[in-house]
JSON list of C-alpha atoms in Angstrom, two decimals:
[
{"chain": "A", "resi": 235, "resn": "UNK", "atom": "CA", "xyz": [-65.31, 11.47, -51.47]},
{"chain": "A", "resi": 236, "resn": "UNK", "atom": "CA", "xyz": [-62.21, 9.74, -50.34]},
{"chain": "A", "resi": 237, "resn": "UNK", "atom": "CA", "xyz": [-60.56, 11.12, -53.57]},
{"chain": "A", "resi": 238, "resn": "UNK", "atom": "CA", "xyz": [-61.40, 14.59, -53.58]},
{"chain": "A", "resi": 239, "resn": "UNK", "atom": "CA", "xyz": [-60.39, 14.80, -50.13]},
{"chain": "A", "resi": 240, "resn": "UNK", "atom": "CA", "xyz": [-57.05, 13.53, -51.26]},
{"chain": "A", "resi": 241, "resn": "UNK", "atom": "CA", "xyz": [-57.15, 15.93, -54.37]},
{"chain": "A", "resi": 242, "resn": "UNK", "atom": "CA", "xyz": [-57.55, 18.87, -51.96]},
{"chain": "A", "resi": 243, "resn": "UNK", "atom": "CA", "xyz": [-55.24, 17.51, -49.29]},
{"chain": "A", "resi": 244, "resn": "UNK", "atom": "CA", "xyz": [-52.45, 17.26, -52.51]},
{"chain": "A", "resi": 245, "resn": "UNK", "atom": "CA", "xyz": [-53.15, 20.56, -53.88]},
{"chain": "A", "resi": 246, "resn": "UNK", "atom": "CA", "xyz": [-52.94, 22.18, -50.66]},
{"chain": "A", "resi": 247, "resn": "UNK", "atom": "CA", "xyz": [-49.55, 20.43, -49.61]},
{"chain": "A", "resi": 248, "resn": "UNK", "atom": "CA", "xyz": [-48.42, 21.71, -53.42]},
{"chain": "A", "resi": 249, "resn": "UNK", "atom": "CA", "xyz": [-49.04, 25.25, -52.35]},
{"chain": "A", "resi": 250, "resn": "UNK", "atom": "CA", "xyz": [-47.90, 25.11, -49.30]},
{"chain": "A", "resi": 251, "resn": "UNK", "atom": "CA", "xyz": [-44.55, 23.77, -50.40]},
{"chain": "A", "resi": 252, "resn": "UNK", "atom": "CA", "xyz": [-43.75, 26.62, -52.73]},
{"chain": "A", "resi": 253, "resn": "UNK", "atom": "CA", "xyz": [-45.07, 29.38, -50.30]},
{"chain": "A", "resi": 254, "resn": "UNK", "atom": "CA", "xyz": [-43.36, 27.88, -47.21]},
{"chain": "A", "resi": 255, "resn": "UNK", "atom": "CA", "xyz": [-40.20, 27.63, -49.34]},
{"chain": "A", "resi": 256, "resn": "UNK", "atom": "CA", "xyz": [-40.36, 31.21, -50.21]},
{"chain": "A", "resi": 257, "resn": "UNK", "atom": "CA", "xyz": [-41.44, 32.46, -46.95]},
{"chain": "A", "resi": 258, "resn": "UNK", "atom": "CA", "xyz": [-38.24, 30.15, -45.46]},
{"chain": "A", "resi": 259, "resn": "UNK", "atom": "CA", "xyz": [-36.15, 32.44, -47.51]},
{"chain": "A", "resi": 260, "resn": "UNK", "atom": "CA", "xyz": [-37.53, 35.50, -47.33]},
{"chain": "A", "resi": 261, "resn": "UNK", "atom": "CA", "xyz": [-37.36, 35.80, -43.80]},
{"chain": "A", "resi": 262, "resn": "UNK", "atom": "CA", "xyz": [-34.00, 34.54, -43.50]},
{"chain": "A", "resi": 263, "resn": "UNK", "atom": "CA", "xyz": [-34.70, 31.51, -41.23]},
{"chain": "A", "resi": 264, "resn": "UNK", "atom": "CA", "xyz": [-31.82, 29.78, -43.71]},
{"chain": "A", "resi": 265, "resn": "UNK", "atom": "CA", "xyz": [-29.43, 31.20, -40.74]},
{"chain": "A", "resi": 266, "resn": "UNK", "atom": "CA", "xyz": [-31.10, 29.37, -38.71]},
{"chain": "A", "resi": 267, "resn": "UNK", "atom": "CA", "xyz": [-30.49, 25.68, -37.04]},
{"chain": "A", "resi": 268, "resn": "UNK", "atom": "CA", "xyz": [-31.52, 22.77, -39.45]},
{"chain": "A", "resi": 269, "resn": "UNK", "atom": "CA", "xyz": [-33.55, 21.57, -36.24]},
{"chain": "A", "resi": 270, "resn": "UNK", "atom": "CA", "xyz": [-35.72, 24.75, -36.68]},
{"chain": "A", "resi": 271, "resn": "UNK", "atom": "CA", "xyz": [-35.89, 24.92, -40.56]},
{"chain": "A", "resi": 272, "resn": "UNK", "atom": "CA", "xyz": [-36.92, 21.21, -40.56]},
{"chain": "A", "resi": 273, "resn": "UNK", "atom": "CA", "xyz": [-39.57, 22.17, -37.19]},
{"chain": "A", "resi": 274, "resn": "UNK", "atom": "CA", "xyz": [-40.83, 25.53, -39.53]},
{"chain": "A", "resi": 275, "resn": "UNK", "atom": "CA", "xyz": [-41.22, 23.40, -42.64]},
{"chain": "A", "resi": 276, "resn": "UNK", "atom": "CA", "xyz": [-42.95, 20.52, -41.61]},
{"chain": "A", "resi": 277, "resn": "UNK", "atom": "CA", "xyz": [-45.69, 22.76, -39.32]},
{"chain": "A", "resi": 278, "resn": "UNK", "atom": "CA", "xyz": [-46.18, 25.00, -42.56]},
{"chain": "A", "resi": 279, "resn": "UNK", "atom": "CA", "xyz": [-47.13, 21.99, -44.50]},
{"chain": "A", "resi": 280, "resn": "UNK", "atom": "CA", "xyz": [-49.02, 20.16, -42.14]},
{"chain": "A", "resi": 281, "resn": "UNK", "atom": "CA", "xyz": [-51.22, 23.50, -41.78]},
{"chain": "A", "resi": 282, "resn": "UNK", "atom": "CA", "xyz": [-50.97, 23.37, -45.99]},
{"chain": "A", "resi": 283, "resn": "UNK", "atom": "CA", "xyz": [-52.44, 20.14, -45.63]},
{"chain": "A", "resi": 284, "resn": "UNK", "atom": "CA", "xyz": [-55.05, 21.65, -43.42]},
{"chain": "A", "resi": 285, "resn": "UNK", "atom": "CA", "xyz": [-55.44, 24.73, -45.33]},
{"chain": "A", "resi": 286, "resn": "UNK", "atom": "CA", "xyz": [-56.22, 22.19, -48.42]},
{"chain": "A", "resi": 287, "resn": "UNK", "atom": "CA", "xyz": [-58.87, 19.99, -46.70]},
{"chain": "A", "resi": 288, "resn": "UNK", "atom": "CA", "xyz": [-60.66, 23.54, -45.47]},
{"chain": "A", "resi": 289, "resn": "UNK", "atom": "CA", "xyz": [-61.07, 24.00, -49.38]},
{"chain": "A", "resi": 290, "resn": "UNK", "atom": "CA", "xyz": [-63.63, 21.49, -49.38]},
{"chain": "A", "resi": 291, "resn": "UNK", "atom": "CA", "xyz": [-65.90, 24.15, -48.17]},
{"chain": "A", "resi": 292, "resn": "UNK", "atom": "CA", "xyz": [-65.85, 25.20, -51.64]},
{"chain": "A", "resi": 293, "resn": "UNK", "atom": "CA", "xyz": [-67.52, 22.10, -53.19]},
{"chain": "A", "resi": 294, "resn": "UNK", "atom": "CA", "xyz": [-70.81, 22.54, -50.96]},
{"chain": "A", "resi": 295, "resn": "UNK", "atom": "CA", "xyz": [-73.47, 24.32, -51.67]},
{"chain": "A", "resi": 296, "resn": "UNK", "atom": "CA", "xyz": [-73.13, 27.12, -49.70]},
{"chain": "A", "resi": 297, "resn": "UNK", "atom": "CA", "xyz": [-73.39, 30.08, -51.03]},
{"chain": "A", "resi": 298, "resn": "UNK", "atom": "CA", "xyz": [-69.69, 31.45, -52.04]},
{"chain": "A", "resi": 299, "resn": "UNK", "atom": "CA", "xyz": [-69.69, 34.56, -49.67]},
{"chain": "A", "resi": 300, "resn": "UNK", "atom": "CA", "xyz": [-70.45, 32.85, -47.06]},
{"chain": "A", "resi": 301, "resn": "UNK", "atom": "CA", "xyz": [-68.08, 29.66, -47.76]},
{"chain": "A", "resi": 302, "resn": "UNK", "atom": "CA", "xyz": [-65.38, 32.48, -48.27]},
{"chain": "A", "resi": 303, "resn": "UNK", "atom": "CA", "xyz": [-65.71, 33.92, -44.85]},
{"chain": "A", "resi": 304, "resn": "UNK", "atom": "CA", "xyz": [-65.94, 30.30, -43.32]},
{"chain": "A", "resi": 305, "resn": "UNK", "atom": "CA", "xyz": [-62.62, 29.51, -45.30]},
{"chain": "A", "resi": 306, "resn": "UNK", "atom": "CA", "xyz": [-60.73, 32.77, -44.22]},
{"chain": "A", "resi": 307, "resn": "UNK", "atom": "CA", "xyz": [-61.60, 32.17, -41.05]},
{"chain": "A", "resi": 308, "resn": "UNK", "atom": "CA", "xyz": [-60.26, 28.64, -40.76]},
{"chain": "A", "resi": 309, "resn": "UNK", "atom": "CA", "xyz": [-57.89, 29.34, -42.31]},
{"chain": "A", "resi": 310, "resn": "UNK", "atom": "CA", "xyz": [-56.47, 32.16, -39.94]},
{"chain": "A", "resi": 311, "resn": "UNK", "atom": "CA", "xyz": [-56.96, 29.73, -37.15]},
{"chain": "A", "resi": 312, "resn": "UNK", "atom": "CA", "xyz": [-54.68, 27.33, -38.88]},
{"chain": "A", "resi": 313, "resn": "UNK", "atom": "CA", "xyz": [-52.78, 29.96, -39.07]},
{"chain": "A", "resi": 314, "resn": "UNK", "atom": "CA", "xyz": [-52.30, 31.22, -35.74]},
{"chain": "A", "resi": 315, "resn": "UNK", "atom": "CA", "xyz": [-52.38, 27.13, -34.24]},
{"chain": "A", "resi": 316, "resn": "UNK", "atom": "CA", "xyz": [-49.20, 27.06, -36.75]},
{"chain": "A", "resi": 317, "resn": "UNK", "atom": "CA", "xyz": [-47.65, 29.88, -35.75]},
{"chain": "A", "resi": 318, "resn": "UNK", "atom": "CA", "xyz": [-47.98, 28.62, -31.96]},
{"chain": "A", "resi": 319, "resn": "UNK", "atom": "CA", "xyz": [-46.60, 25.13, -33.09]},
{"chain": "A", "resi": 320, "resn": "UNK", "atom": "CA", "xyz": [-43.58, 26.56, -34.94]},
{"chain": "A", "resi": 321, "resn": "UNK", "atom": "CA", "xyz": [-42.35, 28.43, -31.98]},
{"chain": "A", "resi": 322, "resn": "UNK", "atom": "CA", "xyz": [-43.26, 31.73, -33.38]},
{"chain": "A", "resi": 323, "resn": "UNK", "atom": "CA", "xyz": [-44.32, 33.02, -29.16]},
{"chain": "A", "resi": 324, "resn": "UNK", "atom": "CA", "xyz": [-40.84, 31.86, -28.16]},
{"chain": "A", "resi": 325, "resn": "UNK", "atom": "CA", "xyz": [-39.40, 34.90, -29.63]},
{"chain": "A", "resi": 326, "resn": "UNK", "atom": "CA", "xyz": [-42.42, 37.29, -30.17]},
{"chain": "A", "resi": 327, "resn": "UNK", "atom": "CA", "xyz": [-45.47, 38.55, -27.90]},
{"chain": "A", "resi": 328, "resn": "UNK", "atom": "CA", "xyz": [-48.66, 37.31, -28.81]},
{"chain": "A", "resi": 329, "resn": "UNK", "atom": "CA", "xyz": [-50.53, 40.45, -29.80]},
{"chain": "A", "resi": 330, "resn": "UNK", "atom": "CA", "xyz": [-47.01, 41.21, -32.20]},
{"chain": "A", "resi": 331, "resn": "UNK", "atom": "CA", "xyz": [-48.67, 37.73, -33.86]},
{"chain": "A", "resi": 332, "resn": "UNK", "atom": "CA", "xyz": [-51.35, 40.18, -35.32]},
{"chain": "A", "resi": 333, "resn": "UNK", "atom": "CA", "xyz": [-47.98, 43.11, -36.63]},
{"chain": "A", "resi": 334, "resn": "UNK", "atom": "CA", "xyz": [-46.17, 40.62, -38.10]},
{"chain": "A", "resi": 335, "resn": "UNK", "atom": "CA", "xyz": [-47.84, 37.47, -39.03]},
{"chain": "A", "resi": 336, "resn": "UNK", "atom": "CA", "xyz": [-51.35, 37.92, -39.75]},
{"chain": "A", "resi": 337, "resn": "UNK", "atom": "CA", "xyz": [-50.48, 40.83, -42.64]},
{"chain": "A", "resi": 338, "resn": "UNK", "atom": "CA", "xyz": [-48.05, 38.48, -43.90]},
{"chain": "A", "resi": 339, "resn": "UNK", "atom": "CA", "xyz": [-50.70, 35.59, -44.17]},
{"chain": "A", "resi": 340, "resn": "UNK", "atom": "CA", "xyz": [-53.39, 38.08, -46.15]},
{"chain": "A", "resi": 341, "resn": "UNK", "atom": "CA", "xyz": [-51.23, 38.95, -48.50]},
{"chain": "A", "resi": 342, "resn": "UNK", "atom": "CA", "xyz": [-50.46, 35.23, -48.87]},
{"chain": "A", "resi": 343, "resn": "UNK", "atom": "CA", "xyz": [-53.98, 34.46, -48.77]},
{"chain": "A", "resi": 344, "resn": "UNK", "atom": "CA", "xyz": [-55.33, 37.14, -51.49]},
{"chain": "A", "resi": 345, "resn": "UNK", "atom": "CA", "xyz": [-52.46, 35.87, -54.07]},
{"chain": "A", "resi": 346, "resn": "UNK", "atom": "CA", "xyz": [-52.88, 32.52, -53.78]},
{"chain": "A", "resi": 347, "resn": "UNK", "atom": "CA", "xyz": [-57.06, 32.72, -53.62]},
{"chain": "A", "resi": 348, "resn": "UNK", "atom": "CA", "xyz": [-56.69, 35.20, -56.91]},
{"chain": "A", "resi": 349, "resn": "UNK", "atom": "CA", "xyz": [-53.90, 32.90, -58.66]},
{"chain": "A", "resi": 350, "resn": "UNK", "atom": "CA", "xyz": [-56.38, 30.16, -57.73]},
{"chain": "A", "resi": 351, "resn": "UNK", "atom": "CA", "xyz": [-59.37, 31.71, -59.52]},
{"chain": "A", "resi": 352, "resn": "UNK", "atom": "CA", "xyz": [-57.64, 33.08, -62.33]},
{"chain": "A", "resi": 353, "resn": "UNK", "atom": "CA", "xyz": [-56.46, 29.40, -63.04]},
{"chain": "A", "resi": 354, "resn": "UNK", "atom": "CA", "xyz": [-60.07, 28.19, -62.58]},
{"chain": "A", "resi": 355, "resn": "UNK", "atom": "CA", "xyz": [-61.50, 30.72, -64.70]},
{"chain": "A", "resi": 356, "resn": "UNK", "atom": "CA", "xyz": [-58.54, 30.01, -67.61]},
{"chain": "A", "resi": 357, "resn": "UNK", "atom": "CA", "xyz": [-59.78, 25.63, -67.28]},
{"chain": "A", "resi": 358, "resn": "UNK", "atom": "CA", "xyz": [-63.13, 26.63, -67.02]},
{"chain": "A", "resi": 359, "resn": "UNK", "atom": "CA", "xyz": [-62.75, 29.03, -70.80]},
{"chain": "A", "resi": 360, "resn": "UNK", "atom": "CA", "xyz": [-60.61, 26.12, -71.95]},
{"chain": "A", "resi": 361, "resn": "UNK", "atom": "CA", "xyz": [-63.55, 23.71, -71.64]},
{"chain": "A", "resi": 362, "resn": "UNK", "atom": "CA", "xyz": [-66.42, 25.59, -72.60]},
{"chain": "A", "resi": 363, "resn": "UNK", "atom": "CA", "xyz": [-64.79, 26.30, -76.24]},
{"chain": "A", "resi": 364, "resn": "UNK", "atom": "CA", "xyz": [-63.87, 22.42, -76.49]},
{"chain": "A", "resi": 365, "resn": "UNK", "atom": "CA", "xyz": [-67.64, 21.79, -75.66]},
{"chain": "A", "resi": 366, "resn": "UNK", "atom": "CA", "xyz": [-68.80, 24.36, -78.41]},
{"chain": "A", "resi": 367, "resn": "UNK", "atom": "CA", "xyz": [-67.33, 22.66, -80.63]}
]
């Protein structure tokens, strides 16, 4: 158990990295303070972290629409607990949280969940031809 939590946790943190790099420089926060890049980066991946361990709903066996919604779900909350913890209501109003951020993070969240599956899929072909043989 121990391991797979770590798998997840590392996988999660791997994501997170690249899209909270990208994000970083999309939305030009490279003009701002090193204080607040560091403050923005290390919230993002803690809540990558987070975002990872929520993907353990995945490895129950509940069934996948349901585990979906649960994930989505926790993962918004992550997201919005984030937001708060980055300073994102220092500069914004909260119901702007739902204009600005909340698109951005189902965009995010329908790449990286299709990207994810696609990649399963692609491992899961791999194997099944090396077992036919």
């Amino acid at each position: 158990m121990r391991k797979r939590i770590l798998d997840h946790l590392i996988v999660g943190l791997g994501i997170g990295f690249i899209a909270t790099t990208l994000c970083l420089w999309i939305f030009k926060l490279n003009e701002a303070s090193g204080a607040e890049v560091m403050r923005q980066f290390t919230t993002w991946l803690f809540a990558s972290a987070l975002y990872g361990l929520i993907s353990l709903i995945y490895d129950s066996d509940i069934p996948f629409p349901v585990s979906l919604a649960i994930h989505f779900a926790g993962c918004t909350a992550i997201t919005f607990a984030a937001s708060c913890a980055a300073g994102f209501f220092e500069f914004m109003v909260w119901y702007e949280w739902f204009i600005y951020v909340l698109p951005v993070f189902i965009i995010m969240y329908i790449i990286i969940g299709a990207s994810v599956t696609v990649i399963t899929r692609c491992q899961a072909k791999k194997i099944n031809g090396k077992l036919k043989k």
